Amino acid sequence: MTKRFELRVDRIKCDGRGLCAEILPERIRLDDWGYPIIAEGPIPDHLLPLAQRVVEDCPVLALGLRRVESRTRSSR
Amino acid sequence: MNETRLLAGRDLAMGAEGIAEHVRRLGRLPAAGKSLIDLLARSGLTGRGGAAYPVGLKWRSVAAESHGSAVIVVNGAEGEPHSKKDRLLMTTRPHLILDGAFLAAAALRARQVILYIGEEHYAARQSMSRALAERTAEERRLVRIVAAPARYVAGNSSAAVHLINAGIATPTTTPPSSHERGVDGAPTLVQNVETLAHIAMIARIGQATGTVLITMAGGVNRPGVLEVKTGTTVGEAVALAGGAPEPAQAVLVGGYFGQWIEATQAWALPVDPEALRAHGLTLGCGVIGVLPASRCAVCEVTGIMRYLANESSAQCGPCFFGLRALADACTRIAQRGTDPNDLLRLQRWASEVRGRGGCHHPDGAVMFLQSALKTFAGEFSRHPAHVRRSA
Amino acid sequence: MSTTVLWYATRGAGAVSLILLSSVVVLGILSALRVQAAGWPRFLTTGLHRNLALMTLVFLALHIVTAVVDPFTHLGWLTAVVPFSSYYRTFWLGLGTIAFELLLAIVVTSLARPWLGHATWRLVHWLTYASWPIAVIHGLGTGTDTWSAWLFVLTALCVGAVLAAVAYRLMADSPDPLAEPRSVFQAAVERREPR
Amino acid sequence: MESNTQARMRARDAAMRQLDRITRGVAFAAIAGVGVLTAVSAYSIPGASSSSLTATTSTSTSSSSTSSGLQSSSIGVTTSSGSAVAVSGGSH
């Protein structure tokens, strides 16, 4: 069972500061009003350190890494 | 007993049915336990508040968390502008709703029942409190009435819980859902009044009533609430509502969070939550809006998008700014005529806003708009400048 | 190393700590705003704010150690922890201890932010607007016995920079564009009995 | 779209390096600053070179904490080099 994580954002806490998209452009871009659009699916392993940093650096702690159980290799 | 309809019994115009008449007609409140939860799951009953969540699943998740601490919220906020069904039910068959609430309280071992009724729906509040006075002392002790602010999102279950807890009817982030942590942090069942009425009937007749309450609105001769068999088609429902005074161009199925269907296609659609879901549609809060051919579809859609944008609780950027931008683009098309860039922006923004709100308000609004862009593609792509006519 | 060097080193380290603290405050204010310069991502401002804050602590430690270790002033470790417990310039030095402890609270809660949650962190972070002024007064007050123009000029620059940043912050509109519409909607659906 | 992400990734990496560079720069400047300001304060404080300070200031170095706050600035420290001043009063 591989341990995979995905980035989740608490939309009510998020106030569009934009640091997350600057730090992790591979997975996050900003919409026209400065709010994050997060790519679907689990974070590739090589980006996990940056994802962890994005979660810590979010000025309002709106981001979180949530485990995605992927039992089989061909997970969803 | 074929009179298994919710609105069966004496003429609705005579107002609320008292406890004596209610018991004479339907018998005392049946026992409730785990068997009721299984019965509800088997009956396939889904929520009638708009989200159509399977009732059996919902009760099981609350039952799993509740150890005698659960709370039942009877949701009669009915914030959908054209929906009248909840109010009709509260003002004519209040005991059917209370039966459902007390069955839920027993089955889920709740210690509190809260009647959450629209603050401007005075008749409904009065009828429910009068009916409450006719219940047993033990039942009355469980219940209190809370007024729901008259805003679209106030009926959202997390907003209801938030108002009851903190006095502010704005949606809160889920998880945790109200099933896990709701009123006073306790597991909470938020259930629409019509759903509870169905539950009260199912507990008695052992199966679903096979009917739904809908509100016919727009281009029909007798707009208002109808109770129809779930096989009834939209066309038949329009006939029941006195027919359409002029030919219709499209039908909005499911209210402001529903979808536009071209008239001839819509006429044949069955008014049935499961069947509609198979078509990728939803009966939602049960509003069926008929758009006459003479009305400008783009202007109608623009008016509703503006309303939905204003009803954003401004807690999430994508919803507040996104819906406002979509409404602005619709307004430009409606008032100044189609600009291809606006059409492109509508498509892009709609897909970007969907799924990026703290609650489902943006999702409902975007589904509404995307169905309009599909059904009225021609009107939107070649719309002339219309000075804003009546709403 | 004669005692007097330590005594001057304390003043040197103190002055640098003041400069660093002031720049941390300015960076903090800038990162709260949405100031967005091309080629200067926002996480650079917040990153610097964090790095310099930790650096400030290091030089503050140097400032305190050189002061305490300096046999000439007989301060003793207690004075670094218990305000107004030194006999030498008790009041002014006491302010230094207070400013130091407030700063510790701010930094500790910032490091523990993921566990404390944003609300608690933000509450404690407001102590900055007490810690910095007290540090400035401590610097001026303790140093007045040996008046020196350079320290005064340096302090004036720091104060000027921070006041400018605060003024800019007060004039700039709210960093959260949703703040106003959110409070308008909340007022419309608020049914609390007025406190 | 791909190039935009690439560009933003490069900008991120550059900014990360810039952050480290600036931080190190400030660290060195601060260390140098301590040295410079220590020297500056050594030369700029009058007492350093001459003992005139000792004559003008009283040797009182202790006072009850309440009153010391309002002492005028002339009260101070005798800075005789090297020798520890006998402190009267002991611990309070």
Short mmCIF file of N, CA, C and O in Angstrom, two decimals, chain D residues 2-88:
data_model
loop_
_atom_site.label_atom_id
_atom_site.label_comp_id
_atom_site.label_asym_id
_atom_site.label_seq_id
_atom_site.Cartn_x
_atom_site.Cartn_y
_atom_site.Cartn_z
N GLU D 2 2.57 24.74 -20.81
CA GLU D 2 3.72 24.08 -20.21
C GLU D 2 4.83 25.11 -19.95
O GLU D 2 5.41 25.19 -18.88
N SER D 3 5.05 25.98 -20.92
CA SER D 3 6.18 26.91 -20.75
C SER D 3 5.92 27.82 -19.56
O SER D 3 6.81 28.16 -18.80
N ASN D 4 4.65 28.22 -19.35
CA ASN D 4 4.36 29.09 -18.21
C ASN D 4 4.77 28.42 -16.92
O ASN D 4 5.43 29.02 -16.07
N THR D 5 4.43 27.15 -16.77
CA THR D 5 4.80 26.46 -15.52
C THR D 5 6.33 26.40 -15.42
O THR D 5 6.90 26.65 -14.37
N GLN D 6 6.96 26.08 -16.56
CA GLN D 6 8.44 26.01 -16.55
C GLN D 6 9.01 27.34 -16.07
O GLN D 6 9.86 27.38 -15.19
N ALA D 7 8.47 28.42 -16.63
CA ALA D 7 9.01 29.74 -16.26
C ALA D 7 8.82 29.97 -14.76
O ALA D 7 9.74 30.42 -14.07
N ARG D 8 7.64 29.59 -14.26
CA ARG D 8 7.40 29.85 -12.82
C ARG D 8 8.27 28.95 -11.97
O ARG D 8 8.68 29.32 -10.86
N MET D 9 8.59 27.75 -12.47
CA MET D 9 9.50 26.88 -11.70
C MET D 9 10.89 27.52 -11.65
O MET D 9 11.54 27.56 -10.59
N ARG D 10 11.32 28.06 -12.78
CA ARG D 10 12.66 28.69 -12.78
C ARG D 10 12.67 29.89 -11.85
O ARG D 10 13.59 30.08 -11.05
N ALA D 11 11.58 30.65 -11.88
CA ALA D 11 11.52 31.84 -11.01
C ALA D 11 11.58 31.40 -9.55
O ALA D 11 12.28 31.99 -8.72
N ARG D 12 10.86 30.31 -9.25
CA ARG D 12 10.87 29.82 -7.85
C ARG D 12 12.27 29.44 -7.44
O ARG D 12 12.78 29.84 -6.38
N ASP D 13 12.96 28.66 -8.28
CA ASP D 13 14.31 28.21 -7.92
C ASP D 13 15.24 29.42 -7.74
O ASP D 13 16.01 29.50 -6.78
N ALA D 14 15.10 30.38 -8.64
CA ALA D 14 15.96 31.58 -8.54
C ALA D 14 15.69 32.29 -7.23
O ALA D 14 16.61 32.70 -6.50
N ALA D 15 14.42 32.40 -6.90
CA ALA D 15 14.07 33.13 -5.67
C ALA D 15 14.59 32.39 -4.44
O ALA D 15 15.07 33.01 -3.48
N MET D 16 14.54 31.07 -4.49
CA MET D 16 15.06 30.31 -3.34
C MET D 16 16.56 30.61 -3.16
O MET D 16 17.03 30.86 -2.05
N ARG D 17 17.26 30.62 -4.30
CA ARG D 17 18.71 30.91 -4.18
C ARG D 17 18.90 32.32 -3.66
O ARG D 17 19.73 32.59 -2.79
N GLN D 18 18.07 33.23 -4.17
CA GLN D 18 18.20 34.64 -3.77
C GLN D 18 17.97 34.78 -2.26
O GLN D 18 18.69 35.49 -1.56
N LEU D 19 16.99 34.02 -1.78
CA LEU D 19 16.69 34.09 -0.34
C LEU D 19 17.92 33.68 0.46
O LEU D 19 18.33 34.38 1.41
N ASP D 20 18.56 32.59 0.04
CA ASP D 20 19.76 32.15 0.78
C ASP D 20 20.85 33.19 0.68
O ASP D 20 21.49 33.53 1.67
N ARG D 21 21.03 33.72 -0.53
CA ARG D 21 22.12 34.71 -0.71
C ARG D 21 21.89 35.92 0.19
O ARG D 21 22.78 36.35 0.94
N ILE D 22 20.68 36.42 0.18
CA ILE D 22 20.41 37.64 0.97
C ILE D 22 20.60 37.33 2.46
O ILE D 22 21.22 38.10 3.20
N THR D 23 20.09 36.17 2.87
CA THR D 23 20.21 35.84 4.29
C THR D 23 21.67 35.78 4.70
O THR D 23 22.08 36.37 5.71
N ARG D 24 22.48 35.10 3.87
CA ARG D 24 23.92 35.00 4.24
C ARG D 24 24.53 36.39 4.26
O ARG D 24 25.27 36.76 5.19
N GLY D 25 24.15 37.20 3.27
CA GLY D 25 24.72 38.55 3.20
C GLY D 25 24.41 39.33 4.45
O GLY D 25 25.28 39.96 5.08
N VAL D 26 23.16 39.25 4.87
CA VAL D 26 22.77 40.02 6.07
C VAL D 26 23.51 39.48 7.29
O VAL D 26 23.96 40.25 8.15
N ALA D 27 23.70 38.16 7.31
CA ALA D 27 24.41 37.59 8.48
C ALA D 27 25.82 38.17 8.58
O ALA D 27 26.24 38.66 9.63
N PHE D 28 26.52 38.15 7.45
CA PHE D 28 27.90 38.71 7.49
C PHE D 28 27.87 40.18 7.86
O PHE D 28 28.63 40.65 8.70
N ALA D 29 26.93 40.89 7.26
CA ALA D 29 26.85 42.33 7.55
C ALA D 29 26.61 42.54 9.04
O ALA D 29 27.21 43.42 9.67
N ALA D 30 25.77 41.69 9.61
CA ALA D 30 25.44 41.86 11.04
C ALA D 30 26.68 41.59 11.89
O ALA D 30 27.01 42.35 12.80
N ILE D 31 27.39 40.53 11.53
CA ILE D 31 28.61 40.21 12.31
C ILE D 31 29.59 41.37 12.20
O ILE D 31 30.11 41.89 13.20
N ALA D 32 29.78 41.81 10.96
CA ALA D 32 30.70 42.95 10.76
C ALA D 32 30.17 44.15 11.54
O ALA D 32 30.93 44.87 12.21
N GLY D 33 28.86 44.29 11.50
CA GLY D 33 28.24 45.44 12.19
C GLY D 33 28.57 45.45 13.67
O GLY D 33 28.94 46.49 14.23
N VAL D 34 28.49 44.27 14.27
CA VAL D 34 28.81 44.20 15.71
C VAL D 34 30.23 44.69 15.93
O VAL D 34 30.50 45.55 16.79
N GLY D 35 31.15 44.20 15.08
CA GLY D 35 32.55 44.61 15.24
C GLY D 35 32.69 46.10 15.09
O GLY D 35 33.24 46.80 15.97
N VAL D 36 32.14 46.62 14.00
CA VAL D 36 32.29 48.06 13.71
C VAL D 36 31.69 48.88 14.84
O VAL D 36 32.31 49.79 15.40
N LEU D 37 30.46 48.49 15.24
CA LEU D 37 29.78 49.34 16.23
C LEU D 37 30.43 49.21 17.60
O LEU D 37 30.40 50.14 18.41
N THR D 38 31.00 48.03 17.85
CA THR D 38 31.75 47.91 19.11
C THR D 38 32.90 48.89 19.10
O THR D 38 33.10 49.66 20.05
N ALA D 39 33.62 48.90 17.96
CA ALA D 39 34.78 49.84 17.86
C ALA D 39 34.26 51.27 17.95
O ALA D 39 34.75 52.08 18.74
N VAL D 40 33.23 51.56 17.19
CA VAL D 40 32.72 52.94 17.17
C VAL D 40 32.32 53.36 18.58
O VAL D 40 32.67 54.43 19.06
N SER D 41 31.64 52.48 19.27
CA SER D 41 31.17 52.90 20.61
C SER D 41 32.36 53.02 21.55
O SER D 41 32.37 53.84 22.45
N ALA D 42 33.39 52.22 21.28
CA ALA D 42 34.58 52.33 22.15
C ALA D 42 35.20 53.70 21.97
O ALA D 42 35.58 54.36 22.94
N TYR D 43 35.28 54.15 20.73
CA TYR D 43 35.96 55.45 20.53
C TYR D 43 35.03 56.61 20.79
O TYR D 43 35.44 57.68 21.23
N SER D 44 33.77 56.40 20.60
CA SER D 44 32.90 57.60 20.70
C SER D 44 32.47 57.86 22.13
O SER D 44 32.14 58.97 22.50
N ILE D 45 32.57 56.84 22.99
CA ILE D 45 32.13 57.12 24.38
C ILE D 45 33.24 57.94 25.05
O ILE D 45 34.39 57.51 25.05
N PRO D 46 32.93 59.13 25.60
CA PRO D 46 33.98 60.02 26.17
C PRO D 46 34.86 59.28 27.17
O PRO D 46 36.06 59.41 27.19
N GLY D 47 34.32 58.45 27.99
CA GLY D 47 35.10 57.87 29.09
C GLY D 47 36.24 56.99 28.57
O GLY D 47 37.20 56.73 29.27
N ALA D 48 36.13 56.58 27.37
CA ALA D 48 37.09 55.56 26.91
C ALA D 48 38.52 56.08 26.99
O ALA D 48 39.39 55.49 27.61
N SER D 49 38.76 57.21 26.41
CA SER D 49 40.19 57.61 26.32
C SER D 49 40.61 58.33 27.59
O SER D 49 41.68 58.11 28.13
N SER D 50 39.72 59.17 28.13
CA SER D 50 40.25 59.92 29.31
C SER D 50 39.46 59.52 30.53
O SER D 50 38.41 58.88 30.44
N SER D 51 39.96 59.89 31.68
CA SER D 51 39.24 59.45 32.90
C SER D 51 38.31 60.56 33.35
O SER D 51 37.84 60.57 34.48
N SER D 52 38.07 61.54 32.48
CA SER D 52 37.27 62.71 32.95
C SER D 52 35.91 62.22 33.43
O SER D 52 35.34 62.72 34.39
N LEU D 53 35.48 61.20 32.81
CA LEU D 53 34.13 60.75 33.20
C LEU D 53 34.10 60.46 34.69
O LEU D 53 33.19 60.82 35.41
N THR D 54 35.22 59.83 35.18
CA THR D 54 35.21 59.42 36.59
C THR D 54 35.00 60.64 37.47
O THR D 54 34.28 60.61 38.45
N ALA D 55 35.62 61.77 37.10
CA ALA D 55 35.55 62.95 37.99
C ALA D 55 34.11 63.45 38.02
O ALA D 55 33.57 63.79 39.06
N THR D 56 33.49 63.43 36.87
CA THR D 56 32.20 64.18 36.87
C THR D 56 31.07 63.31 37.42
O THR D 56 30.07 63.81 37.89
N THR D 57 31.23 62.03 37.33
CA THR D 57 30.00 61.28 37.74
C THR D 57 30.19 60.71 39.14
O THR D 57 31.29 60.37 39.54
N SER D 58 29.12 60.65 39.82
CA SER D 58 29.21 60.08 41.18
C SER D 58 29.38 58.57 41.02
O SER D 58 29.12 58.01 39.96
N THR D 59 29.86 57.94 42.07
CA THR D 59 30.13 56.49 41.90
C THR D 59 28.88 55.70 42.27
O THR D 59 28.90 54.51 42.36
N SER D 60 27.81 56.43 42.52
CA SER D 60 26.64 55.64 42.98
C SER D 60 26.19 54.74 41.84
O SER D 60 25.93 55.18 40.73
N THR D 61 26.21 53.48 42.12
CA THR D 61 25.74 52.58 41.03
C THR D 61 24.53 51.81 41.52
O THR D 61 24.08 50.89 40.90
N SER D 62 24.13 52.14 42.71
CA SER D 62 22.99 51.32 43.16
C SER D 62 21.89 52.26 43.66
O SER D 62 22.18 53.33 44.17
N SER D 63 20.75 51.89 43.39
CA SER D 63 19.64 52.72 43.92
C SER D 63 18.41 51.83 43.91
O SER D 63 18.35 50.83 43.19
N SER D 64 17.48 52.22 44.66
CA SER D 64 16.29 51.34 44.69
C SER D 64 15.63 51.39 43.30
O SER D 64 15.70 52.40 42.60
N SER D 65 15.05 50.34 42.94
CA SER D 65 14.62 50.24 41.53
C SER D 65 13.57 51.29 41.23
O SER D 65 13.49 51.82 40.14
N THR D 66 12.80 51.67 42.21
CA THR D 66 11.68 52.56 41.84
C THR D 66 12.21 53.92 41.37
O THR D 66 11.80 54.44 40.37
N SER D 67 13.19 54.43 42.06
CA SER D 67 13.55 55.82 41.74
C SER D 67 14.48 55.88 40.53
O SER D 67 14.59 56.87 39.85
N SER D 68 15.15 54.74 40.22
CA SER D 68 16.25 54.88 39.23
C SER D 68 15.68 55.29 37.89
O SER D 68 16.33 55.86 37.04
N GLY D 69 14.41 55.01 37.67
CA GLY D 69 13.87 55.26 36.34
C GLY D 69 13.94 56.74 35.99
O GLY D 69 14.09 57.12 34.87
N LEU D 70 13.85 57.57 37.00
CA LEU D 70 13.76 59.00 36.66
C LEU D 70 15.10 59.69 36.84
O LEU D 70 15.21 60.89 36.77
N GLN D 71 16.16 58.87 37.09
CA GLN D 71 17.45 59.53 37.35
C GLN D 71 17.87 60.30 36.11
O GLN D 71 17.59 59.88 34.98
N SER D 72 18.55 61.39 36.35
CA SER D 72 19.00 62.16 35.17
C SER D 72 20.11 61.37 34.51
O SER D 72 20.68 60.46 35.10
N SER D 73 20.46 61.75 33.34
CA SER D 73 21.38 60.89 32.57
C SER D 73 22.79 60.97 33.13
O SER D 73 23.64 60.21 32.76
N SER D 74 23.06 61.89 34.03
CA SER D 74 24.47 62.03 34.44
C SER D 74 24.86 60.91 35.39
O SER D 74 26.02 60.59 35.57
N ILE D 75 23.90 60.31 36.03
CA ILE D 75 24.29 59.20 36.92
C ILE D 75 24.87 58.10 36.03
O ILE D 75 24.33 57.79 34.99
N GLY D 76 25.95 57.56 36.45
CA GLY D 76 26.43 56.57 35.51
C GLY D 76 27.48 55.67 36.12
O GLY D 76 27.53 55.52 37.33
N VAL D 77 28.27 55.23 35.24
CA VAL D 77 29.18 54.17 35.63
C VAL D 77 30.60 54.74 35.62
O VAL D 77 30.96 55.48 34.72
N THR D 78 31.29 54.43 36.63
CA THR D 78 32.71 54.87 36.56
C THR D 78 33.41 53.86 35.67
O THR D 78 33.19 52.66 35.75
N THR D 79 34.17 54.37 34.77
CA THR D 79 34.76 53.42 33.81
C THR D 79 36.27 53.41 33.99
O THR D 79 37.02 53.65 33.10
N SER D 80 36.62 53.17 35.23
CA SER D 80 38.09 53.03 35.41
C SER D 80 38.45 51.70 34.76
O SER D 80 37.76 50.71 34.92
N SER D 81 39.47 51.77 34.00
CA SER D 81 39.71 50.56 33.19
C SER D 81 40.21 49.43 34.08
O SER D 81 41.00 49.66 35.01
N GLY D 82 39.71 48.33 33.87
CA GLY D 82 40.25 47.12 34.49
C GLY D 82 39.75 46.90 35.90
O GLY D 82 39.24 45.85 36.21
N SER D 83 39.77 47.88 36.73
CA SER D 83 39.51 47.55 38.16
C SER D 83 38.02 47.49 38.39
O SER D 83 37.25 48.26 37.84
N ALA D 84 37.63 46.50 39.14
CA ALA D 84 36.19 46.36 39.43
C ALA D 84 35.82 47.37 40.50
O ALA D 84 36.58 47.59 41.44
N VAL D 85 34.72 47.98 40.32
CA VAL D 85 34.33 49.01 41.30
C VAL D 85 33.72 48.30 42.50
O VAL D 85 32.92 47.38 42.34
N ALA D 86 34.13 48.71 43.64
CA ALA D 86 33.53 48.07 44.83
C ALA D 86 32.07 48.48 44.89
O ALA D 86 31.74 49.66 44.90
N VAL D 87 31.23 47.48 44.88
CA VAL D 87 29.80 47.82 44.82
C VAL D 87 29.24 47.83 46.23
O VAL D 87 29.42 46.88 46.97
N SER D 88 28.60 48.87 46.55
CA SER D 88 28.06 48.92 47.93
C SER D 88 26.65 48.34 47.89
O SER D 88 26.02 48.23 46.83
#
